């Protein structure tokens, strides 16, 4: 896979199904237009080629109405256009736009009556973000100043929040003259709406106390579809995501139980409680085990079936579709039936009757839709066929032991040829994330260029038990370092790898680890690529969008501890060639994190360089402009080509 082959990454989203109608939105990078294109595809359940269902510039997030007659979806009309809700008849016809909001609309959710649609959207201040149109809105440099009175005032890839709060809307899609009606106000940031079976209320996750104070806690609330104040449904143990209301009056959701006030390294569980709308919040009970079961929020909302609740679960680099009994009480991972996703990443799922369809990514696919029948799965699509034809390399599982005897885990991607190959150690971000069994474009590009790529999941990663994830809280730079090096040592025992040509790279926490290794184990590496790294906990606390709570959660409040766990403190020990890569608009790990280390290293005489991408945020490598993604790949290969 070459850098330009990112155009072959056809990524299907979550499927939508009702009866024989199976739809999925597929997005691909477009280098020439420097954007992402895509449309809805109809997939025959009984086999055959998928075919075009819509013809928009970018159509995603299909939702079939309960009566099966219409499909709602999001359409971006062109490059840079905001997504709006459209509705199209299932049996043919033109799609009709039902929203026209200045900052776009969120994923549509049908009401039981198959008329109304709920969604969330940001409401901009009239003087900003083009809300008054091109003639009435000043350019950004001429806008009025912002008053800031909250700690949660901005968020990466979203920008400033107070002057464009997210609110809940409903629109009658059957009335061509109907306009969306806003149902909420304030700073609660309602998300992931779901309807009650009666269609009278919409349940959302929203900030504690409806966002009156700065908080990372999220509770469940109900909002009258005809308008009215929010009703507290459940006070969570920390967070509440993807609520679903069942026909028998239960609410199930994915949520964390915070350890004290710490919103880090907590396994996400499946919770349930009876729905009450009298203002007296219910008491949630946890259906899954806190230690062994970690639900993947990105895989989608829980799906209630006659046989139990389907959820995506992280498990040692996989995201598996598992079934949880509705009467379960902290069921362990081994008690949850595996439905799909062995050695794969589940990206979304749907069910209708006894049919289950799943979007899964494997090492050689950015995503395919598969049908689950009993213990068997059958691929219904071949979206990644061109990618496989271009050439991808398999994952080799690596099992090792750290210096304290702890079992460690990761993967190796080998290039073609006998070697000995130069090696790239690539550390993931998070840190409560993971390298996995799915398609990883970075490893494929580097392997195609001749590098063996090592992908460790050290302590601090997700999917190996909650204690594994929490092992580095207050202890970054200890067992996580041991684990990373143990996986590297294990693969370097191979005769086809060159232990004298090893580079290290990573982004976010992986960038932190890159700089830490450069300072404390620099003799093992010839060069380093440090991306969007956290280098100083002290400044991160005040400049990052999440620094006001994240720094304390991982490092505590002792200033000496914050400094001790900061790569900037150890900069004098770095002497290898290193490039510090950052996005100009990164609010998660702001640009100053790279700038401070760059200045320190250059003044120390280190051959440090800096590469800055304009107009990008923290997610550059995953969802940045396609041209920037290719340019970054080219720069990585040039850098390590020169030093390895």
Coordinates of C-alpha atoms in Angstrom, one line a residue:
X1 CA 0.0 0.0 0.0
X2 CA 1.5 3.3 -1.1
X3 CA 0.6 6.7 0.3
X4 CA -1.7 7.5 -2.6
X5 CA -3.6 4.3 -2.0
X6 CA -5.5 5.9 0.8
X7 CA -8.0 6.5 -1.9
X8 CA -8.7 2.8 -1.8
X9 CA -9.8 2.9 1.8
X10 CA -13.5 2.4 1.2
X11 CA -14.9 2.6 4.8
X12 CA -18.5 1.5 5.3
X13 CA -20.3 2.8 8.4
X14 CA -22.9 1.2 10.5
X15 CA -25.5 -0.8 8.5
X16 CA -29.3 -0.1 8.5
X17 CA -31.7 -2.9 7.9
X18 CA -35.4 -3.6 7.8
X19 CA -36.8 -6.6 6.1
X20 CA -34.8 -7.2 2.9
X21 CA -33.6 -3.6 2.8
X22 CA -29.9 -3.4 3.8
X23 CA -28.1 -0.1 3.4
X24 CA -24.7 1.2 4.3
X25 CA -22.9 4.5 3.8
X26 CA -19.4 4.1 2.3
X27 CA -16.8 6.9 2.4
X28 CA -13.5 7.2 0.6
X29 CA -10.7 9.9 0.5
X30 CA -10.5 11.9 -2.7
X31 CA -7.0 13.3 -3.2
X32 CA -7.9 15.5 -6.2
X33 CA -10.8 17.1 -4.5
X34 CA -9.0 16.9 -1.1
X35 CA -12.2 15.7 0.7
X36 CA -14.2 12.6 1.4
X37 CA -16.8 11.3 -1.0
X38 CA -19.4 8.6 -0.5
X39 CA -22.9 7.4 -1.0
X40 CA -25.4 4.9 0.3
X41 CA -25.2 1.4 -1.1
X42 CA -28.0 -1.2 -1.2
X43 CA -26.7 -4.7 -0.4
X44 CA -28.6 -7.8 -1.4
X45 CA -28.9 -10.0 1.7
X46 CA -29.1 -13.2 -0.4
X47 CA -25.9 -12.4 -2.3
X48 CA -25.0 -10.4 -5.3
X49 CA -23.3 -7.0 -6.1
X50 CA -24.2 -4.0 -4.0
X51 CA -25.7 -1.1 -6.0
X52 CA -26.0 2.6 -5.7
X53 CA -28.9 3.8 -3.6
X54 CA -28.2 7.5 -3.5
X55 CA -26.1 9.8 -5.7
X56 CA -25.0 12.6 -3.4
X57 CA -21.5 14.0 -3.0
X58 CA -21.3 12.4 0.4
X59 CA -24.2 10.4 1.9
X60 CA -23.8 8.6 5.2
X61 CA -25.7 7.5 8.3
X62 CA -28.8 5.8 6.8
X63 CA -31.8 5.1 9.0
X64 CA -34.9 3.2 7.8
X65 CA -38.2 4.4 9.1
X66 CA -40.1 2.0 11.4
X67 CA -42.7 1.3 8.7
X68 CA -40.0 0.6 6.2
X69 CA -41.2 3.2 3.7
X70 CA -38.5 5.9 3.8
X71 CA -34.8 6.3 4.6
X72 CA -33.3 9.3 6.4
X73 CA -29.6 10.0 6.0
X74 CA -27.0 12.8 6.1
X75 CA -25.8 14.4 2.9
X76 CA -23.0 16.9 2.3
X77 CA -23.7 18.6 -1.0
X78 CA -20.1 19.3 -1.9
X79 CA -16.6 19.9 -0.5
X80 CA -16.8 21.8 2.7
X81 CA -20.6 21.7 2.8
X82 CA -22.2 20.9 6.2
X83 CA -24.2 17.7 6.4
X84 CA -28.0 18.0 6.3
X85 CA -30.8 15.5 6.9
X86 CA -32.4 14.2 3.8
X87 CA -35.3 11.7 3.3
X88 CA -35.8 9.4 0.3
X89 CA -38.6 6.9 -0.4
X90 CA -37.5 3.3 -0.4
X91 CA -39.3 2.5 -3.6
X92 CA -37.6 5.2 -5.6
X93 CA -37.8 9.0 -6.1
X94 CA -35.7 12.0 -5.3
X95 CA -34.2 12.7 -1.9
X96 CA -35.7 15.7 -0.1
X97 CA -33.8 18.0 2.2
X98 CA -35.5 18.5 5.5
X99 CA -32.9 20.6 7.4
X100 CA -30.9 23.6 6.3
X101 CA -28.8 24.5 9.4
X102 CA -25.7 26.7 9.2
X103 CA -23.5 24.2 11.0
X104 CA -25.2 21.1 9.7
X105 CA -27.1 18.4 11.5
X106 CA -26.3 15.2 13.3
X107 CA -27.4 11.6 12.7
X108 CA -31.2 11.3 12.1
X109 CA -33.3 9.1 14.5
X110 CA -36.8 8.1 13.5
X111 CA -39.8 8.4 15.8
X112 CA -42.2 5.4 16.1
X113 CA -44.7 7.3 13.9
X114 CA -42.3 7.2 10.9
X115 CA -42.8 11.0 10.5
X116 CA -40.8 12.8 13.0
X117 CA -37.0 12.7 13.1
X118 CA -34.8 13.7 16.1
X119 CA -31.3 14.9 15.7
X120 CA -28.7 17.2 17.4
X121 CA -27.1 20.2 15.9
X122 CA -25.0 23.2 16.9
X123 CA -26.7 26.6 17.0
X124 CA -24.2 29.3 16.2
X125 CA -24.1 32.8 17.6
X126 CA -25.6 35.0 14.9
X127 CA -22.4 37.0 14.6
X128 CA -20.2 34.0 14.0
X129 CA -19.7 31.0 11.8
X130 CA -21.6 32.4 8.8
X131 CA -24.9 32.3 10.7
X132 CA -26.1 35.5 9.1
X133 CA -24.8 34.6 5.7
X134 CA -21.8 36.0 3.8
X135 CA -23.0 39.6 3.9
X136 CA -23.8 39.7 7.6
X137 CA -21.0 37.9 9.3
X138 CA -17.6 39.5 9.8
X139 CA -14.5 37.5 8.9
X140 CA -12.9 35.8 11.8
X141 CA -10.2 38.4 12.4
X142 CA -13.0 41.1 12.8
X143 CA -15.3 39.1 15.2
X144 CA -16.0 40.3 18.7
X145 CA -13.9 38.9 21.5
X146 CA -15.1 35.8 23.4
X147 CA -16.0 35.9 27.1
X148 CA -14.8 32.6 28.7
X149 CA -16.2 31.6 32.1
X150 CA -16.0 27.8 31.9
X151 CA -13.3 25.2 31.8
X152 CA -15.0 23.2 29.1
X153 CA -15.0 26.0 26.7
X154 CA -13.6 24.3 23.6
X155 CA -13.1 20.8 22.2
X156 CA -10.7 19.4 19.5
X157 CA -12.2 19.4 16.0
X158 CA -15.3 21.2 17.4
X159 CA -13.7 24.5 18.4
X160 CA -15.2 27.0 20.8
X161 CA -18.4 25.7 22.3
X162 CA -20.2 28.5 24.1
X163 CA -21.0 30.4 20.9
X164 CA -22.3 27.3 19.1
X165 CA -23.9 25.0 21.7
X166 CA -25.3 21.7 20.6
X167 CA -29.0 21.3 21.1
X168 CA -31.8 18.7 20.4
X169 CA -34.1 19.1 17.5
X170 CA -37.2 17.4 16.0
X171 CA -38.6 17.8 12.5
X172 CA -41.8 16.5 10.9
X173 CA -40.3 14.9 7.7
X174 CA -43.7 14.2 6.2
X175 CA -44.5 18.0 6.0
X176 CA -42.5 19.6 3.2
X177 CA -43.0 23.0 4.8
X178 CA -42.0 22.0 8.3
X179 CA -38.9 23.5 9.9
X180 CA -36.8 21.9 12.6
X181 CA -37.9 22.8 16.1
X182 CA -35.3 23.1 18.8
X183 CA -36.3 21.4 22.1
X184 CA -33.4 22.3 24.4
X185 CA -31.2 25.2 25.5
X186 CA -28.2 25.6 27.7
X187 CA -24.7 24.0 27.8
X188 CA -25.8 20.4 28.4
X189 CA -24.6 19.1 25.1
X190 CA -27.4 16.5 24.6
X191 CA -26.2 13.6 22.4
X192 CA -27.3 10.3 20.8
X193 CA -31.1 10.8 21.0
X194 CA -33.5 7.8 21.2
X195 CA -37.3 7.8 21.2
X196 CA -39.5 6.2 23.8
X197 CA -42.0 3.6 22.4
X198 CA -44.9 6.1 22.8
X199 CA -43.1 8.8 20.8
X200 CA -43.8 11.3 23.5
X201 CA -40.2 11.7 24.8
X202 CA -36.7 11.6 23.5
X203 CA -34.0 10.3 25.8
X204 CA -30.5 11.7 25.5
X205 CA -27.1 11.6 27.3
X206 CA -26.3 15.1 28.6
X207 CA -24.0 16.8 31.1
X208 CA -24.7 16.5 34.8
X209 CA -27.1 19.1 36.2
X210 CA -27.8 20.0 32.5
X211 CA -24.4 21.5 32.2
X212 CA -24.8 24.3 34.7
X213 CA -21.2 23.7 35.9
X214 CA -18.1 22.4 34.3
X215 CA -18.3 18.6 34.4
X216 CA -17.2 15.4 32.6
X217 CA -20.1 13.5 34.1
X218 CA -22.9 12.6 31.7
X219 CA -26.4 11.5 32.9
X220 CA -29.6 10.4 31.1
X221 CA -32.4 12.8 30.5
X222 CA -35.8 12.8 28.8
X223 CA -37.1 15.7 26.8
X224 CA -40.8 16.0 25.7
X225 CA -41.0 15.9 21.9
X226 CA -43.6 18.7 22.0
X227 CA -41.2 20.8 24.1
X228 CA -40.6 21.2 27.8
X229 CA -37.8 21.1 30.4
X230 CA -35.5 18.1 30.6
X231 CA -36.4 15.3 33.1
X232 CA -33.6 13.4 34.9
X233 CA -33.9 9.7 34.1
X234 CA -30.7 8.4 35.6
X235 CA -27.7 9.7 37.4
X236 CA -24.9 7.7 36.0
X237 CA -21.8 6.4 37.9
X238 CA -19.8 8.6 35.6
X239 CA -20.9 8.6 32.0
X240 CA -23.9 7.5 29.9
X241 CA -23.7 6.9 26.1
X242 CA -26.0 5.5 23.5
X243 CA -29.2 5.1 25.4
X244 CA -31.9 2.8 24.0
X245 CA -35.5 2.5 25.3
X246 CA -37.0 -1.0 25.0
X247 CA -40.6 -1.8 24.3
X248 CA -41.1 -3.0 27.8
X249 CA -40.0 0.3 29.4
X250 CA -36.4 -0.4 30.2
X251 CA -33.4 1.9 29.3
X252 CA -30.1 0.3 28.4
X253 CA -26.9 2.3 27.8
X254 CA -23.2 2.2 27.7
X255 CA -21.4 3.9 30.5
X256 CA -18.4 4.2 32.8
X257 CA -18.2 4.2 36.5
X258 CA -15.5 6.7 37.4
X259 CA -12.9 5.8 39.9
X260 CA -13.4 8.7 42.3
X261 CA -13.6 11.7 39.9
X262 CA -11.2 10.2 37.4
X263 CA -12.7 9.8 33.9
X264 CA -9.8 7.8 32.6
X265 CA -8.9 4.1 32.1
X266 CA -12.4 2.9 33.1
X267 CA -14.0 0.0 31.3
X268 CA -17.3 0.9 29.7
X269 CA -20.1 -1.4 30.7
X270 CA -23.7 -2.1 29.7
X271 CA -26.2 -0.7 32.2
X272 CA -30.0 -1.0 32.5
X273 CA -32.8 0.6 34.6
X274 CA -36.6 1.0 34.4
X275 CA -37.7 4.2 32.5
X276 CA -39.3 6.7 34.9
X277 CA -40.5 10.1 33.7
X278 CA -41.7 11.5 37.0
X279 CA -38.5 13.3 37.8
X280 CA -37.3 10.6 40.2
X281 CA -34.2 9.2 38.7
X282 CA -33.9 5.4 38.5
X283 CA -31.0 3.4 39.9
X284 CA -28.9 1.8 37.1
X285 CA -27.6 -1.7 37.5
X286 CA -24.5 -2.9 35.6
X287 CA -25.1 -6.0 33.4
X288 CA -21.4 -6.6 32.6
X289 CA -18.3 -7.2 34.7
X290 CA -16.3 -4.0 35.4
X291 CA -12.9 -5.8 35.1
X292 CA -13.2 -8.1 32.1
X293 CA -15.8 -6.4 29.8
X294 CA -15.1 -3.1 28.1
X295 CA -17.7 -2.1 25.6
X296 CA -16.7 -0.1 22.6
X297 CA -18.8 3.1 22.3
X298 CA -17.6 3.7 18.7
X299 CA -19.1 0.4 17.6
X300 CA -22.6 1.8 18.2
X301 CA -25.6 1.7 20.5
X302 CA -26.8 -1.5 22.2
X303 CA -29.2 -3.5 20.1
X304 CA -32.0 -5.2 22.0
X305 CA -33.1 -8.5 20.5
X306 CA -35.2 -11.4 21.7
X307 CA -32.1 -13.3 22.6
X308 CA -30.4 -10.5 24.5
X309 CA -28.5 -7.2 24.0
X310 CA -25.9 -7.0 21.4
X311 CA -22.9 -4.8 22.1
X312 CA -19.4 -4.3 20.8
X313 CA -16.7 -5.4 23.2
X314 CA -13.0 -4.7 23.2
X315 CA -10.9 -7.8 23.7
X316 CA -7.1 -7.9 23.2
X317 CA -7.0 -5.9 20.0
X318 CA -10.4 -7.1 18.7
X319 CA -13.8 -5.4 18.9
X320 CA -16.2 -8.3 19.1
X321 CA -20.0 -8.4 18.8
X322 CA -21.2 -10.1 22.1
X323 CA -24.6 -10.9 23.4
X324 CA -25.6 -9.9 27.0
X325 CA -28.6 -11.5 28.7
X326 CA -31.1 -8.8 29.8
X327 CA -31.1 -10.2 33.3
X328 CA -27.3 -10.4 33.6
X329 CA -25.6 -9.1 36.7
X330 CA -22.0 -8.1 36.1
X331 CA -21.5 -10.9 33.6
X332 CA -17.9 -11.7 32.8
X333 CA -16.5 -11.7 29.3
X334 CA -16.5 -15.5 29.2
X335 CA -20.3 -15.4 29.9
X336 CA -21.1 -13.3 26.9
X337 CA -21.8 -15.2 23.7
X338 CA -19.5 -14.3 20.8
X339 CA -21.6 -13.4 17.8
X340 CA -19.0 -11.9 15.4
X341 CA -15.7 -10.1 15.3
X342 CA -13.1 -12.8 16.2
X343 CA -9.7 -11.2 15.3
X344 CA -11.5 -8.2 13.7
X345 CA -12.9 -4.8 14.6
X346 CA -16.7 -4.4 14.7
X347 CA -17.6 -1.0 13.3
X348 CA -21.4 -1.2 13.5
X349 CA -24.3 -3.7 13.5
X350 CA -28.0 -4.0 12.9
X351 CA -30.6 -6.7 13.3
X352 CA -34.1 -7.4 12.1
X353 CA -35.8 -10.6 13.4
X354 CA -33.3 -13.3 13.5
X355 CA -31.0 -11.6 10.9
X356 CA -27.8 -9.8 12.2
X357 CA -25.5 -7.8 9.9
X358 CA -22.2 -6.4 11.0
X359 CA -19.6 -4.0 9.6
X360 CA -16.2 -5.4 10.3
X361 CA -12.6 -4.4 9.6
X362 CA -9.9 -7.0 9.3
X363 CA -6.2 -6.6 8.6
X364 CA -6.9 -6.6 4.8
X365 CA -10.1 -4.6 4.8
X366 CA -11.2 -1.1 5.9
X367 CA -14.6 -2.7 6.3
X368 CA -17.1 -5.2 4.9
X369 CA -20.7 -6.0 5.7
X370 CA -21.2 -9.6 6.8
X371 CA -24.3 -11.6 7.6
X372 CA -24.3 -13.6 10.7
X373 CA -26.2 -16.9 10.6
X374 CA -25.8 -19.1 13.7
X375 CA -22.1 -19.6 14.2
X376 CA -21.3 -18.7 10.6
X377 CA -20.6 -15.3 8.9
X378 CA -20.9 -14.6 5.2
X379 CA -19.4 -11.5 3.6
X380 CA -21.9 -9.6 1.6
X381 CA -19.5 -7.0 0.2
X382 CA -16.0 -6.6 -1.3
X383 CA -15.4 -2.9 -0.8
X384 CA -11.7 -3.5 -0.1
X385 CA -11.1 -5.7 -3.1
X386 CA -9.0 -2.9 -4.9
X387 CA -7.0 -2.4 -1.7
X388 CA -6.1 -6.0 -1.4
X389 CA -5.2 -6.0 -5.1
X390 CA -2.8 -3.1 -4.4
X391 CA -1.1 -5.2 -1.8
X392 CA -1.5 -5.5 2.0
X393 CA 0.5 -7.5 4.5
X394 CA -0.9 -9.7 7.2
X395 CA -0.6 -9.2 11.0
X396 CA 1.6 -11.5 13.0
X397 CA 0.6 -11.8 16.6
X398 CA 3.4 -11.3 19.1
X399 CA 3.3 -12.5 22.7
X400 CA 6.1 -11.6 25.1
X401 CA 6.9 -10.9 28.8
X402 CA 8.0 -7.7 30.5
X403 CA 10.9 -7.6 32.9
X404 CA 8.5 -8.3 35.8
X405 CA 7.1 -11.4 34.1
X406 CA 3.9 -9.6 33.0
X407 CA 2.5 -11.1 29.7
X408 CA 2.6 -8.5 26.9
X409 CA 1.0 -8.5 23.5
X410 CA 1.2 -6.9 20.1
X411 CA 1.6 -7.4 16.4
X412 CA 4.3 -7.4 13.7
X413 CA 3.7 -6.4 10.0
X414 CA 6.5 -7.7 7.8
X415 CA 7.5 -6.3 4.4
X416 CA 8.2 -8.6 1.5
X417 CA 11.6 -10.1 1.0
X418 CA 14.1 -11.9 3.2
X419 CA 15.6 -9.0 5.1
X420 CA 17.2 -8.1 7.3
X421 CA 14.6 -5.3 7.4
X422 CA 14.8 -2.0 9.2
X423 CA 12.2 -1.7 12.0
X424 CA 9.7 0.9 13.1
X425 CA 8.3 0.7 16.6
X426 CA 4.8 2.4 16.5
X427 CA 3.1 3.2 19.7
X428 CA -0.7 4.0 19.8
X429 CA -2.3 7.0 21.4
X430 CA -4.8 7.2 24.3
X431 CA -3.2 5.8 26.3
X432 CA -6.5 3.9 27.0
X433 CA -6.7 2.8 23.4
X434 CA -5.2 -0.1 21.4
X435 CA -3.6 -1.4 18.3
X436 CA -6.0 -4.0 16.8
X437 CA -6.8 -6.6 14.3
X438 CA -8.4 -4.2 11.8
X439 CA -6.9 -2.4 8.8
X440 CA -4.2 0.0 9.9
X441 CA -3.2 2.1 6.9
X442 CA 0.0 3.4 8.6
X443 CA 1.5 -0.1 9.2
X444 CA 0.6 -1.1 5.6
X445 CA 2.3 2.0 4.0
X446 CA 5.5 1.5 6.1
X447 CA 5.6 -2.3 5.4
X448 CA 5.2 -1.6 1.6
X449 CA 8.2 0.7 1.9
X450 CA 10.4 -2.0 3.4
X451 CA 10.0 -1.6 7.1
X452 CA 9.0 -4.2 9.7
X453 CA 6.3 -2.5 11.9
X454 CA 6.0 -3.4 15.6
X455 CA 2.6 -2.6 17.2
X456 CA 2.6 -3.1 21.0
X457 CA -0.3 -2.8 23.4
X458 CA 1.4 -2.0 26.7
X459 CA -0.1 -1.6 30.2
X460 CA -2.4 1.4 29.9
X461 CA -4.0 0.1 26.8
X462 CA -7.7 -0.9 26.6
X463 CA -9.2 -4.3 26.0
X464 CA -7.0 -6.3 28.4
X465 CA -9.0 -5.7 31.6
X466 CA -9.5 -2.6 33.7
X467 CA -6.5 -3.2 35.9
X468 CA -4.3 -3.4 32.8
X469 CA -5.6 0.0 31.7
X470 CA -5.2 1.6 35.1
X471 CA -1.7 0.3 35.7
X472 CA -0.1 3.5 34.6
X473 CA -2.3 6.0 36.4
X474 CA 0.2 8.0 38.4
X475 CA 3.0 5.8 36.9
X476 CA 3.6 6.8 33.3
X477 CA 7.0 5.9 32.1
X478 CA 7.3 2.7 34.2
X479 CA 5.6 -0.6 33.3
X480 CA 4.3 0.8 30.0
X481 CA 7.9 1.4 28.9
X482 CA 8.8 -2.1 30.0
X483 CA 5.9 -3.6 28.0
X484 CA 6.7 -1.7 24.8
X485 CA 10.4 -2.7 24.9
X486 CA 9.5 -6.3 25.7
X487 CA 7.5 -6.6 22.5
X488 CA 10.2 -4.9 20.5
X489 CA 12.8 -7.3 22.0
X490 CA 10.7 -10.3 21.1
X491 CA 10.5 -9.4 17.4
X492 CA 14.2 -8.4 17.2
X493 CA 15.1 -12.0 18.0
X494 CA 14.0 -12.8 14.4
X495 CA 16.9 -13.1 12.0
X496 CA 15.0 -11.2 9.3
X497 CA 15.0 -8.0 11.3
X498 CA 18.0 -5.6 11.8
X499 CA 18.4 -4.6 15.4
X500 CA 20.8 -1.8 14.4
X501 CA 18.2 0.0 12.3
X502 CA 15.3 0.7 14.5
X503 CA 13.2 3.9 14.6
X504 CA 10.4 4.8 17.0
X505 CA 7.2 6.8 16.3
X506 CA 3.8 7.5 17.7
X507 CA 1.1 10.1 18.1
X508 CA -0.5 11.7 21.2
X509 CA 0.4 9.3 24.0
X510 CA 2.4 7.5 21.4
X511 CA 4.3 10.8 20.8
X512 CA 4.8 11.1 24.6
X513 CA 6.2 7.5 24.6
X514 CA 8.4 8.3 21.6
X515 CA 10.0 11.3 23.4
X516 CA 10.3 9.3 26.6
X517 CA 12.1 6.5 24.9
X518 CA 14.3 8.9 23.0
X519 CA 15.4 10.4 26.4
X520 CA 15.7 7.2 28.4
X521 CA 16.5 4.5 25.8
X522 CA 17.8 6.6 22.9
X523 CA 20.7 4.4 22.2
X524 CA 18.3 1.7 20.9
X525 CA 17.0 3.9 18.1
X526 CA 18.5 5.7 15.1
X527 CA 15.7 8.3 14.7
X528 CA 12.3 9.3 16.1
X529 CA 9.0 10.6 14.7
X530 CA 7.1 12.3 17.5
X531 CA 3.6 13.4 16.6
X532 CA 1.0 15.5 18.4
X533 CA 2.8 14.6 21.6
X534 CA 2.1 15.6 25.1
X535 CA 5.5 16.9 26.4
X536 CA 4.7 19.0 29.4
X537 CA 1.9 18.0 31.8
X538 CA 2.3 21.4 33.5
X539 CA 1.3 23.5 30.4
X540 CA -1.0 20.7 29.1
X541 CA -3.2 21.2 32.1
X542 CA -4.0 24.7 31.1
X543 CA -3.9 24.6 27.3
X544 CA -5.5 21.3 26.3
X545 CA -9.2 21.1 25.8
X546 CA -9.3 18.2 28.3
X547 CA -6.2 19.2 30.4
X548 CA -8.3 20.7 33.2
X549 CA -9.3 17.2 34.3
X550 CA -7.1 14.7 32.3
X551 CA -3.8 15.8 33.8
X552 CA -4.9 15.3 37.4
X553 CA -6.6 12.0 36.5
X554 CA -3.4 10.5 35.1
X555 CA -0.7 12.2 37.1
X556 CA -2.2 13.7 40.3
X557 CA -1.7 17.3 41.5
X558 CA 1.9 17.2 42.8
X559 CA 3.9 19.6 40.6
X560 CA 7.0 17.5 41.0
X561 CA 5.1 14.4 39.7
X562 CA 3.8 16.4 36.7
X563 CA 7.3 17.4 35.8
X564 CA 8.8 14.0 36.4
X565 CA 6.4 12.4 33.9
X566 CA 7.0 15.1 31.3
X567 CA 9.4 14.4 28.4
X568 CA 10.3 18.1 28.4
X569 CA 12.0 17.7 31.8
X570 CA 14.3 15.0 30.3
X571 CA 15.0 16.8 27.1
X572 CA 18.7 17.1 27.9
X573 CA 19.0 13.3 27.5
X574 CA 17.7 13.3 23.9
X575 CA 20.5 13.4 21.3
X576 CA 19.1 11.4 18.3
X577 CA 17.6 12.8 15.2
X578 CA 13.9 13.6 16.0
X579 CA 11.1 15.4 14.1
X580 CA 8.2 16.9 16.1
X581 CA 5.0 16.8 14.0
X582 CA 2.0 18.8 15.0
X583 CA -1.3 20.2 13.6
X584 CA -1.7 23.9 13.9
X585 CA -5.3 23.7 15.3
X586 CA -4.7 20.8 17.7
X587 CA -6.7 21.6 20.8
X588 CA -6.0 18.2 22.4
X589 CA -2.3 18.5 22.5
X590 CA -1.7 22.1 21.5
X591 CA 1.1 23.2 19.2
X592 CA 3.0 24.7 22.2
X593 CA 3.8 21.2 23.3
X594 CA 5.9 20.7 20.2
X595 CA 7.3 24.2 20.2
X596 CA 8.7 24.1 23.7
X597 CA 10.5 20.8 23.1
X598 CA 11.7 21.9 19.7
X599 CA 13.4 25.0 21.2
X600 CA 14.9 23.1 24.0
X601 CA 16.4 20.5 21.7
X602 CA 17.7 22.9 19.2
X603 CA 19.4 24.9 21.9
X604 CA 20.9 21.7 23.1
X605 CA 22.4 21.1 19.7
X606 CA 20.1 18.2 18.8
X607 CA 19.3 17.7 15.1
X608 CA 15.6 18.3 15.8
X609 CA 13.1 19.4 13.1
X610 CA 9.5 20.4 13.2
X611 CA 6.7 19.7 10.7
X612 CA 3.5 21.6 11.2
X613 CA 0.2 21.0 9.3
X614 CA -2.0 24.0 8.9
X615 CA -5.8 23.9 9.4
X616 CA -5.7 20.4 11.1
X617 CA -6.6 19.2 14.5
X618 CA -5.6 16.2 16.6
X619 CA -7.2 13.7 14.2
X620 CA -5.1 14.5 11.2
X621 CA -3.9 10.9 10.6
X622 CA -7.4 9.5 10.7
X623 CA -9.8 12.1 9.3
X624 CA -7.6 15.0 8.2
X625 CA -7.6 16.4 4.7
X626 CA -6.6 13.6 2.3
X627 CA -3.8 15.6 0.8
X628 CA -2.3 16.2 4.2
X629 CA -2.6 12.6 5.0
X630 CA -0.6 11.7 1.9
X631 CA 1.9 14.4 2.5
X632 CA 2.4 13.1 6.0
X633 CA 3.0 9.6 4.7
X634 CA 5.6 11.0 2.2
X635 CA 7.3 12.9 5.0
X636 CA 7.5 9.8 7.2
X637 CA 9.1 7.7 4.5
X638 CA 11.5 10.5 3.6
X639 CA 12.5 10.9 7.3
X640 CA 13.1 7.3 8.1
X641 CA 14.6 6.7 4.6
X642 CA 17.2 9.2 5.5
X643 CA 18.0 7.9 9.0
X644 CA 17.4 4.1 8.7

